[in-house]
CSV table of C-alpha atoms and ligand atoms in Angstrom, one decimal:
chain,number,residue,atom,x,y,z
W,1,MET,CA,0.0,0.0,0.0
W,2,ASN,CA,1.2,3.5,-0.8
W,3,PRO,CA,0.6,5.6,2.4
W,4,THR,CA,0.8,9.0,0.6
W,5,ALA,CA,-2.0,7.9,-1.7
W,6,VAL,CA,-4.1,7.0,1.4
W,7,GLN,CA,-3.4,10.4,3.0
W,8,ARG,CA,-4.6,12.2,-0.1
W,9,ASP,CA,-7.9,10.4,-0.3
W,10,PRO,CA,-10.3,11.7,2.3
W,11,LEU,CA,-13.0,9.2,1.2
W,12,LEU,CA,-10.9,6.5,2.8
W,13,GLU,CA,-11.9,7.9,6.1
W,14,LEU,CA,-15.3,6.3,5.5
W,15,ARG,CA,-13.7,2.8,5.2
W,16,GLU,CA,-14.1,2.2,8.9
W,17,GLU,CA,-17.8,2.3,8.4
W,18,PHE,CA,-17.6,-0.9,6.4
W,19,PRO,CA,-16.2,-3.7,8.5
W,20,SER,CA,-16.3,-6.3,5.8
W,21,LEU,CA,-13.6,-4.4,3.9
W,22,GLU,CA,-11.0,-5.7,6.4
W,23,HIS,CA,-11.2,-9.2,5.0
W,24,THR,CA,-12.6,-8.9,1.5
W,25,LEU,CA,-11.5,-7.3,-1.8
W,26,HIS,CA,-14.9,-5.6,-2.5
W,27,PHE,CA,-15.3,-5.1,-6.3
W,28,ALA,CA,-19.0,-5.8,-6.4
W,29,SER,CA,-20.7,-2.5,-5.7
W,30,HIS,CA,-22.5,-2.6,-9.0
W,31,THR,CA,-24.4,-5.6,-7.7
W,32,LEU,CA,-24.2,-5.5,-3.9
W,33,GLY,CA,-22.5,-2.7,-2.1
W,34,ALA,CA,-20.7,-3.3,1.2
W,35,MET,CA,-22.8,-3.2,4.4
W,36,PRO,CA,-22.4,-0.1,6.5
W,37,ARG,CA,-21.7,-0.9,10.2
W,38,GLY,CA,-24.7,1.2,11.2
W,39,VAL,CA,-27.1,-1.3,9.7
W,40,ASP,CA,-26.7,-3.7,12.7
W,41,GLU,CA,-27.8,-1.0,15.1
W,42,ALA,CA,-30.5,0.3,12.8
W,43,LEU,CA,-32.1,-3.1,12.6
W,44,ARG,CA,-31.7,-3.7,16.3
W,45,ARG,CA,-33.5,-0.3,16.9
W,46,TYR,CA,-36.3,-1.3,14.5
W,47,ALA,CA,-36.9,-4.6,16.3
W,48,HIS,CA,-36.7,-2.9,19.7
W,49,THR,CA,-39.3,-0.3,18.6
W,50,TRP,CA,-41.6,-3.0,17.3
W,51,ARG,CA,-41.3,-5.0,20.5
W,52,VAL,CA,-41.6,-2.1,22.9
W,53,ARG,CA,-43.8,0.5,21.2
W,54,GLY,CA,-46.0,-1.9,19.2
W,55,ILE,CA,-48.8,-0.2,17.3
W,56,ARG,CA,-47.6,3.2,18.4
W,57,ALA,CA,-44.5,2.8,16.2
W,58,TRP,CA,-46.5,3.9,13.2
W,59,GLU,CA,-47.2,7.3,14.6
W,60,GLU,CA,-43.8,7.5,16.3
W,61,GLY,CA,-41.7,7.2,13.1
W,62,TRP,CA,-42.6,4.3,10.8
W,63,PHE,CA,-45.3,6.1,8.9
W,64,ALA,CA,-43.0,9.1,8.2
W,65,MET,CA,-40.0,6.9,7.4
W,66,PRO,CA,-40.6,6.3,3.6
W,67,THR,CA,-40.9,10.1,3.1
W,68,GLU,CA,-37.8,10.8,5.2
W,69,VAL,CA,-35.7,8.2,3.3
W,70,GLY,CA,-37.2,9.4,0.0
W,71,ASN,CA,-36.0,12.9,0.8
W,72,LEU,CA,-32.5,11.6,1.5
W,73,LEU,CA,-32.5,9.9,-1.9
W,74,ALA,CA,-33.9,13.0,-3.6
W,75,GLY,CA,-30.9,15.0,-2.3
W,76,LEU,CA,-28.6,12.6,-4.3
W,77,PHE,CA,-30.1,13.6,-7.7
W,78,ASN,CA,-31.5,17.1,-7.0
W,79,GLY,CA,-35.1,15.9,-6.7
W,80,GLU,CA,-37.5,18.1,-5.0
W,81,PRO,CA,-38.3,17.3,-1.3
W,82,GLY,CA,-41.4,15.1,-1.2
W,83,SER,CA,-41.0,13.8,-4.8
W,84,VAL,CA,-39.8,10.2,-4.0
W,85,ALA,CA,-42.0,7.2,-3.1
W,86,MET,CA,-40.5,4.0,-1.7
W,87,PHE,CA,-41.1,0.5,-2.9
W,88,GLU,CA,-39.6,-3.0,-2.7
W,89,ASN,CA,-37.6,-2.9,-5.9
W,90,VAL,CA,-37.1,-1.1,-9.2
W,91,THR,CA,-39.5,-3.3,-11.1
W,92,ILE,CA,-42.4,-2.5,-8.9
W,93,ALA,CA,-41.5,1.2,-8.7
W,94,GLU,CA,-41.5,1.4,-12.5
W,95,ALA,CA,-44.7,-0.6,-12.7
W,96,VAL,CA,-46.5,1.8,-10.5
W,97,GLY,CA,-45.3,4.8,-12.5
W,98,LEU,CA,-46.2,3.2,-15.8
W,99,SER,CA,-49.6,2.1,-14.6
W,100,ALA,CA,-50.6,5.8,-14.7
W,101,ILE,CA,-50.2,5.9,-18.4
W,102,ASP,CA,-53.1,5.1,-20.8
W,103,PHE,CA,-51.6,3.3,-23.7
W,104,ARG,CA,-54.3,4.4,-26.1
W,105,ALA,CA,-53.6,4.9,-29.9
W,106,PRO,CA,-52.6,7.1,-31.5
W,107,ARG,CA,-50.2,7.7,-28.5
W,108,ASN,CA,-49.5,4.2,-27.3
W,109,ARG,CA,-45.8,3.7,-27.9
W,110,LEU,CA,-43.2,2.8,-25.2
W,111,VAL,CA,-39.7,3.4,-26.5
W,112,CYS,CA,-37.1,1.4,-24.7
W,113,GLY,CA,-33.5,0.1,-25.3
W,114,ALA,CA,-32.2,-3.3,-26.1
W,115,GLU,CA,-29.7,-3.0,-23.3
W,116,ASP,CA,-32.2,-2.2,-20.6
W,117,PHE,CA,-32.3,-4.5,-17.6
W,118,PRO,CA,-34.4,-7.7,-18.4
W,119,SER,CA,-36.8,-7.2,-15.5
W,120,LEU,CA,-37.9,-3.9,-17.0
W,121,LEU,CA,-38.1,-5.4,-20.6
W,122,TYR,CA,-40.4,-8.1,-19.2
W,123,LEU,CA,-42.5,-5.4,-17.6
W,124,TYR,CA,-42.7,-3.4,-20.9
W,125,GLU,CA,-43.6,-6.6,-22.7
W,126,GLY,CA,-46.5,-7.1,-20.2
W,127,LEU,CA,-47.8,-3.6,-21.0
W,128,THR,CA,-48.5,-4.7,-24.6
W,129,ARG,CA,-51.5,-6.5,-23.1
W,130,ARG,CA,-52.6,-3.1,-21.9
W,131,GLY,CA,-52.4,-1.5,-25.3
W,132,ALA,CA,-48.7,-0.4,-25.4
W,133,GLU,CA,-46.8,-0.8,-28.6
W,134,LEU,CA,-43.1,-1.5,-27.9
W,135,VAL,CA,-40.4,0.3,-29.9
W,136,ARG,CA,-37.1,-1.4,-28.8
W,137,VAL,CA,-34.1,0.6,-30.0
W,138,PRO,CA,-31.3,-1.9,-30.9
W,139,SER,CA,-27.7,-1.4,-29.8
W,140,ARG,CA,-24.9,-0.9,-32.2
W,141,GLN,CA,-21.5,-2.6,-32.2
W,142,ASP,CA,-20.2,-3.9,-28.8
W,143,ARG,CA,-23.7,-3.4,-27.2
W,144,ARG,CA,-23.4,0.4,-27.5
W,145,MET,CA,-26.6,2.4,-27.4
W,146,ASP,CA,-26.6,5.5,-29.5
W,147,GLU,CA,-28.6,8.5,-28.4
W,148,ARG,CA,-29.3,9.5,-32.0
W,149,ASP,CA,-31.1,6.1,-32.6
W,150,ILE,CA,-33.3,6.8,-29.5
W,151,VAL,CA,-34.1,10.4,-30.4
W,152,ALA,CA,-35.1,9.2,-33.9
W,153,ALA,CA,-37.5,6.6,-32.4
W,154,ILE,CA,-39.5,9.2,-30.5
W,155,ASP,CA,-42.5,10.9,-32.1
W,156,GLU,CA,-46.1,12.0,-31.4
W,157,ARG,CA,-47.1,8.4,-31.0
W,158,THR,CA,-44.7,8.0,-28.1
W,159,ALA,CA,-46.4,7.9,-24.6
W,160,VAL,CA,-43.2,7.2,-22.7
W,161,VAL,CA,-39.5,6.8,-23.2
W,162,ALA,CA,-38.2,4.2,-20.7
W,163,LEU,CA,-34.5,3.7,-20.6
W,164,SER,CA,-31.5,2.9,-18.4
W,165,HIS,CA,-29.2,5.8,-17.6
W,166,VAL,CA,-26.2,3.4,-17.2
W,167,MET,CA,-26.3,0.0,-18.9
W,168,PHE,CA,-26.0,-2.9,-16.5
W,169,ARG,CA,-23.8,-5.1,-18.8
W,170,SER,CA,-21.5,-2.6,-20.4
W,171,SER,CA,-21.6,0.3,-17.8
W,172,GLN,CA,-22.1,2.7,-20.7
W,173,VAL,CA,-23.6,6.1,-19.6
W,174,LEU,CA,-26.3,7.4,-21.8
W,175,ASP,CA,-26.5,11.1,-22.3
W,176,LEU,CA,-30.1,11.8,-21.2
W,177,ALA,CA,-30.3,15.5,-22.2
W,178,PRO,CA,-31.1,15.1,-25.9
W,179,ILE,CA,-33.5,12.3,-25.2
W,180,ALA,CA,-35.4,14.2,-22.5
W,181,ALA,CA,-35.5,17.2,-24.7
W,182,ARG,CA,-36.9,15.3,-27.7
W,183,ALA,CA,-39.4,13.5,-25.4
W,184,ARG,CA,-40.7,16.8,-24.1
W,185,GLN,CA,-41.0,18.2,-27.5
W,186,ALA,CA,-43.0,15.2,-28.7
W,187,GLY,CA,-45.3,15.3,-25.6
W,188,ALA,CA,-43.9,12.0,-24.2
W,189,LEU,CA,-42.9,11.2,-20.6
W,190,THR,CA,-39.5,10.0,-19.6
W,191,MET,CA,-39.0,7.0,-17.2
W,192,ILE,CA,-35.4,6.5,-16.4
W,193,ASP,CA,-33.9,3.4,-14.7
W,194,ALA,CA,-31.0,5.0,-12.8
W,195,TYR,CA,-30.1,2.0,-10.7
W,196,GLN,CA,-26.6,1.8,-12.1
W,197,ALA,CA,-26.1,5.5,-11.8
W,198,ILE,CA,-27.3,6.9,-8.5
W,199,GLY,CA,-24.5,6.7,-5.9
W,200,THR,CA,-21.7,6.8,-8.5
W,201,VAL,CA,-22.6,8.9,-11.6
W,202,PRO,CA,-24.0,12.4,-10.9
W,203,LEU,CA,-27.4,13.2,-12.2
W,204,ASP,CA,-29.6,16.3,-11.8
W,205,VAL,CA,-33.1,15.4,-12.6
W,206,ARG,CA,-34.3,19.0,-12.6
W,207,ALA,CA,-31.5,20.2,-15.0
W,208,VAL,CA,-32.1,17.3,-17.4
W,209,GLY,CA,-35.9,17.6,-17.1
W,210,ILE,CA,-36.7,14.0,-16.2
W,211,ASP,CA,-40.3,13.1,-15.5
W,212,LEU,CA,-40.0,9.8,-13.7
W,213,LEU,CA,-36.9,8.0,-12.4
W,214,ALA,CA,-36.6,4.6,-10.6
W,215,GLY,CA,-33.7,3.2,-8.7
W,216,GLY,CA,-32.8,0.8,-5.9
W,217,SER,CA,-30.4,0.6,-3.0
W,218,VAL,CA,-28.6,-2.7,-3.2
W,219,LYS,CA,-25.7,-1.5,-5.3
W,220,TRP,CA,-23.9,1.8,-5.2
W,221,LEU,CA,-26.0,3.1,-2.3
W,222,CYS,CA,-24.9,0.3,0.0
W,223,GLY,CA,-28.5,0.1,1.3
W,224,GLY,CA,-29.3,-3.6,1.0
W,225,PRO,CA,-32.4,-5.2,-0.6
W,226,GLY,CA,-36.0,-4.2,-0.3
W,227,ALA,CA,-35.7,-0.4,-0.9
W,228,GLY,CA,-36.6,0.6,-4.5
W,229,TYR,CA,-37.8,4.1,-5.2
W,230,LEU,CA,-39.7,6.2,-7.7
W,231,TYR,CA,-39.1,9.9,-8.3
W,232,VAL,CA,-41.9,11.8,-10.0
W,233,SER,CA,-41.3,15.4,-11.0
W,234,PRO,CA,-43.9,17.7,-9.3
W,235,ARG,CA,-44.4,19.1,-12.9
W,236,VAL,CA,-46.2,15.9,-13.8
W,237,ALA,CA,-47.1,14.1,-10.5
W,238,PRO,CA,-50.6,15.7,-10.0
W,239,LYS,CA,-51.6,14.6,-13.5
W,240,LEU,CA,-50.7,10.9,-12.8
W,241,GLU,CA,-53.2,8.4,-11.4
W,242,PRO,CA,-51.6,5.0,-11.1
W,243,ALA,CA,-53.8,2.0,-11.7
W,244,LEU,CA,-51.4,0.0,-9.5
W,245,THR,CA,-52.3,1.7,-6.2
W,246,GLY,CA,-53.5,1.0,-2.7
W,247,TRP,CA,-54.9,2.4,0.5
W,248,MET,CA,-51.7,4.3,1.4
W,249,ALA,CA,-52.1,6.4,-1.7
W,250,HIS,CA,-55.4,7.8,-0.4
W,251,GLU,CA,-55.4,11.4,1.0
W,252,ASN,CA,-56.5,9.9,4.3
W,253,PRO,CA,-55.7,6.1,4.5
W,254,PHE,CA,-57.1,5.8,8.0
W,255,ALA,CA,-60.6,6.9,6.9
W,256,PHE,CA,-60.8,3.5,5.2
W,257,ASP,CA,-62.9,5.1,2.6
W,258,SER,CA,-64.3,2.4,0.2
W,259,GLY,CA,-63.9,4.7,-2.8
W,260,PRO,CA,-63.8,6.2,-5.3
W,261,THR,CA,-60.1,6.9,-4.6
W,262,ARG,CA,-59.1,10.4,-3.5
W,263,ARG,CA,-55.4,10.5,-4.0
W,264,ASP,CA,-52.8,12.2,-1.8
W,265,ALA,CA,-51.5,15.4,-3.4
W,266,GLY,CA,-47.9,14.6,-2.7
W,267,ALA,CA,-45.6,11.6,-3.4
W,268,ARG,CA,-47.9,9.4,-1.3
W,269,ARG,CA,-50.2,9.2,-4.3
W,270,PHE,CA,-47.7,6.7,-5.7
W,271,TRP,CA,-47.6,4.5,-2.6
W,272,THR,CA,-49.5,1.1,-2.6
W,273,GLY,CA,-49.9,-0.8,0.6
W,274,THR,CA,-48.0,-1.0,3.9
W,275,PRO,CA,-44.4,0.2,3.4
W,276,GLY,CA,-41.5,-2.2,4.0
W,277,ILE,CA,-40.1,-0.4,7.1
W,278,PRO,CA,-37.1,-2.7,8.1
W,279,ALA,CA,-35.6,-2.4,4.6
W,280,PHE,CA,-35.9,1.3,4.6
W,281,ALA,CA,-34.3,1.5,8.1
W,282,ALA,CA,-31.3,-0.5,6.8
W,283,ALA,CA,-31.0,1.4,3.6
W,284,ARG,CA,-31.0,4.8,5.3
W,285,GLU,CA,-27.5,4.0,6.6
W,286,GLY,CA,-26.1,3.6,3.1
W,287,TYR,CA,-27.8,6.8,1.8
W,288,ALA,CA,-26.4,8.8,4.7
W,289,ILE,CA,-22.8,7.6,4.0
W,290,VAL,CA,-23.1,8.2,0.3
W,291,ALA,CA,-24.4,11.7,1.0
W,292,ARG,CA,-21.5,12.3,3.4
W,293,ALA,CA,-19.0,11.2,0.8
W,294,GLY,CA,-20.5,13.4,-1.9
W,295,ILE,CA,-21.4,12.3,-5.4
W,296,SER,CA,-18.9,14.5,-7.2
W,297,ALA,CA,-16.0,13.2,-5.0
W,298,ILE,CA,-17.3,9.7,-5.6
W,299,ARG,CA,-17.4,10.2,-9.3
W,300,GLU,CA,-13.9,11.8,-9.4
W,301,LYS,CA,-12.5,8.8,-7.5
W,302,SER,CA,-14.4,6.3,-9.6
W,303,LEU,CA,-13.0,7.7,-12.8
W,304,ARG,CA,-9.5,7.6,-11.4
W,305,LEU,CA,-9.7,4.0,-10.2
W,306,THR,CA,-11.6,2.7,-13.3
W,307,GLY,CA,-9.1,4.5,-15.5
W,308,ARG,CA,-6.2,2.7,-13.7
W,309,MET,CA,-8.0,-0.6,-14.1
W,310,ILE,CA,-8.3,0.0,-17.8
W,311,GLU,CA,-4.6,0.8,-18.0
W,312,LEU,CA,-3.8,-2.4,-16.1
W,313,ALA,CA,-6.1,-4.4,-18.4
W,314,ASP,CA,-4.3,-3.1,-21.4
W,315,GLU,CA,-0.9,-4.0,-19.9
W,316,MET,CA,-2.2,-7.5,-19.0
W,317,GLY,CA,-3.7,-7.9,-22.5
W,318,PHE,CA,-7.4,-8.2,-21.3
W,319,LYS,CA,-10.1,-6.9,-23.6
W,320,VAL,CA,-12.1,-4.1,-22.0
W,321,GLY,CA,-15.8,-4.4,-22.6
W,322,SER,CA,-16.9,-1.1,-20.9
W,323,PRO,CA,-16.4,2.3,-22.5
W,324,ARG,CA,-13.0,3.9,-22.2
W,325,GLU,CA,-14.1,7.5,-22.6
W,326,PRO,CA,-14.6,8.9,-19.0
W,327,GLU,CA,-17.9,10.7,-19.8
W,328,ARG,CA,-19.3,7.4,-21.2
W,329,ARG,CA,-18.0,5.2,-18.4
W,330,GLY,CA,-20.1,4.2,-15.3
W,331,GLY,CA,-18.6,2.8,-12.2
W,332,THR,CA,-17.9,-0.7,-13.5
W,333,VAL,CA,-15.1,-2.1,-15.6
W,334,VAL,CA,-16.0,-5.1,-17.7
W,335,LEU,CA,-13.2,-7.5,-18.7
W,336,ASP,CA,-14.2,-9.6,-21.6
W,337,ILE,CA,-12.0,-12.6,-20.8
W,338,PRO,CA,-12.3,-16.3,-21.6
W,339,ASP,CA,-13.7,-18.4,-18.9
W,340,ALA,CA,-15.1,-15.5,-17.0
W,341,GLU,CA,-17.5,-17.6,-15.0
W,342,ARG,CA,-14.8,-19.9,-13.7
W,343,VAL,CA,-12.5,-17.1,-12.9
W,344,CYS,CA,-15.3,-15.4,-11.0
W,345,HIS,CA,-16.1,-18.4,-8.9
W,346,ALA,CA,-12.4,-19.0,-8.1
W,347,LEU,CA,-12.0,-15.4,-7.0
W,348,LEU,CA,-15.2,-15.5,-4.9
W,349,ALA,CA,-13.7,-18.5,-3.1
W,350,GLU,CA,-10.8,-16.2,-2.1
W,351,ASP,CA,-13.0,-13.5,-0.7
W,352,VAL,CA,-12.6,-11.3,-3.8
W,353,LEU,CA,-16.2,-10.0,-4.5
W,354,LEU,CA,-17.1,-9.4,-8.1
W,355,ASP,CA,-19.4,-11.0,-10.7
W,356,PHE,CA,-19.8,-11.9,-14.3
W,357,ARG,CA,-22.6,-11.6,-16.9
W,358,PRO,CA,-23.1,-13.9,-19.9
W,359,GLY,CA,-21.9,-12.4,-23.1
W,360,VAL,CA,-19.8,-9.6,-21.6
W,361,GLY,CA,-17.4,-11.2,-19.0
W,362,LEU,CA,-16.2,-10.1,-15.5
W,363,ARG,CA,-17.7,-7.0,-13.9
W,364,LEU,CA,-15.5,-5.3,-11.4
W,365,ALA,CA,-16.3,-2.1,-9.5
W,366,PRO,CA,-14.2,0.0,-7.2
W,367,HIS,CA,-16.2,2.4,-5.0
W,368,PHE,CA,-15.5,5.3,-2.7
W,369,TYR,CA,-14.1,2.9,0.0
W,370,THR,CA,-11.6,1.2,-2.3
W,371,ARG,CA,-7.9,1.7,-1.8
W,372,ASP,CA,-5.6,2.3,-4.8
W,373,ASP,CA,-3.5,-0.8,-3.9
W,374,GLU,CA,-6.7,-3.0,-3.9
W,375,VAL,CA,-7.1,-2.1,-7.6
W,376,GLU,CA,-3.6,-3.3,-8.4
W,377,GLU,CA,-4.3,-6.4,-6.3
W,378,VAL,CA,-7.6,-7.4,-7.8
W,379,MET,CA,-6.2,-7.1,-11.3
W,380,ARG,CA,-3.2,-9.2,-10.3
W,381,ARG,CA,-5.5,-11.9,-9.0
W,382,VAL,CA,-7.6,-11.9,-12.1
W,383,ARG,CA,-4.4,-12.4,-14.2
W,384,ALA,CA,-3.2,-15.2,-11.8
W,385,HIS,CA,-6.4,-17.1,-12.2
W,386,LEU,CA,-6.5,-16.7,-15.9
W,387,ASN,CA,-3.0,-18.0,-16.2
W,388,ARG,CA,-4.0,-20.9,-14.0
W,389,GLU,CA,-7.1,-21.6,-16.2
W,390,ALA,CA,-4.9,-21.5,-19.3
W,391,SER,CA,-2.2,-23.9,-18.0
E,401,LIG,C1,-30.1,-1.2,-14.4
E,401,LIG,C2,-30.8,-2.1,-13.5
E,401,LIG,N1,-32.1,-2.1,-13.3
E,401,LIG,C3,-32.8,-2.9,-12.6
E,401,LIG,C4,-32.2,-3.9,-11.9
E,401,LIG,C5,-33.0,-4.8,-11.0
E,401,LIG,O1,-34.1,-4.1,-10.4
E,401,LIG,P1,-35.0,-4.8,-9.2
E,401,LIG,O2,-34.5,-6.1,-8.9
E,401,LIG,O3,-34.8,-3.8,-8.0
E,401,LIG,O4,-36.3,-4.8,-9.7
E,401,LIG,C6,-30.8,-4.0,-12.0
E,401,LIG,C7,-30.0,-5.0,-11.2
E,401,LIG,O5,-30.4,-5.8,-10.4
E,401,LIG,C8,-30.1,-3.1,-12.8
E,401,LIG,O6,-28.8,-3.2,-12.9
């Protein structure tokens, strides 16, 4: 380890918040971020509250918690306070938002991308049973999506443009500005899956003019499973009436009104049923640390470390499957190597955390808590295993 490099990296002060880093090389934050030490205490507090306060817990914090954690999240992408609703995962968050759209001809098209996450592609496919016509924009060479192809696919028949901001396989960053501008001009909504972006790539939803955005907490936000979220711009929220809804979306859920639904004026209009409190209590710890680290500092470090990994990959003769241009590169480096699955399993057995995806190879992600020497070490280990596989 180079001690001067450590001194110059204030983000490493947050390392002590992640006990598992003492015994693992953590390069899996694109799929499961390290657990903050505060999660143990947060879950203990949750259980204590349930046991001791019982039903009073709702009034004493649980009911307000989704709004509070939603506001923490909104701060990470410049969303307005009160603009974020919490769900179990991204798929449900998007399903709720899209259920507010009437896919009725002549405006019944949903424009999506071939490199979007499969779960969302399945959801969009399901919407064809509700009248949606899918326009799936193909990728070009090496799975690259091109903004010009997407812009060209949007017209007055488009109801919604639903796309990933950062592609899960290649880690390509899509420039959302021209897409959002074209969607607005055509009268279509935008629904952005920002799961691979928020927590590592800066995004300002107000500056770009995004209508709806979904994300989750498992990855870059170090928040664990069960905490998906949906941002809806206050420009469009009052006009949206989700068909996938529930009693918690009512302006007064505890009136137990049998209908017709009178929706809450704020983000609660997008809620469904009882919120998943323990998941949000855990996730809050991750959001707080990411906010403390600061997105621009995280991005700067991510570009430095992923840049170094690409340099090492070139030296070691590995093909790089993720973009090389900094502005096009998310937080993950993809190594398109032979036998990626076997190398991945061998490394997992050594407490090196990473993953692989069919068709692209190994995915490795440094994060704000990664030391420079760990980058050198993980690349050395990949090479050692590859050599072993080959011999
Ligand atoms: C870009 C992207 N979207 C969505 C998902 C999955 O969303 P969820 O399981 O929260 O529905 C993933 C990965 O798990 C992803 O990388």
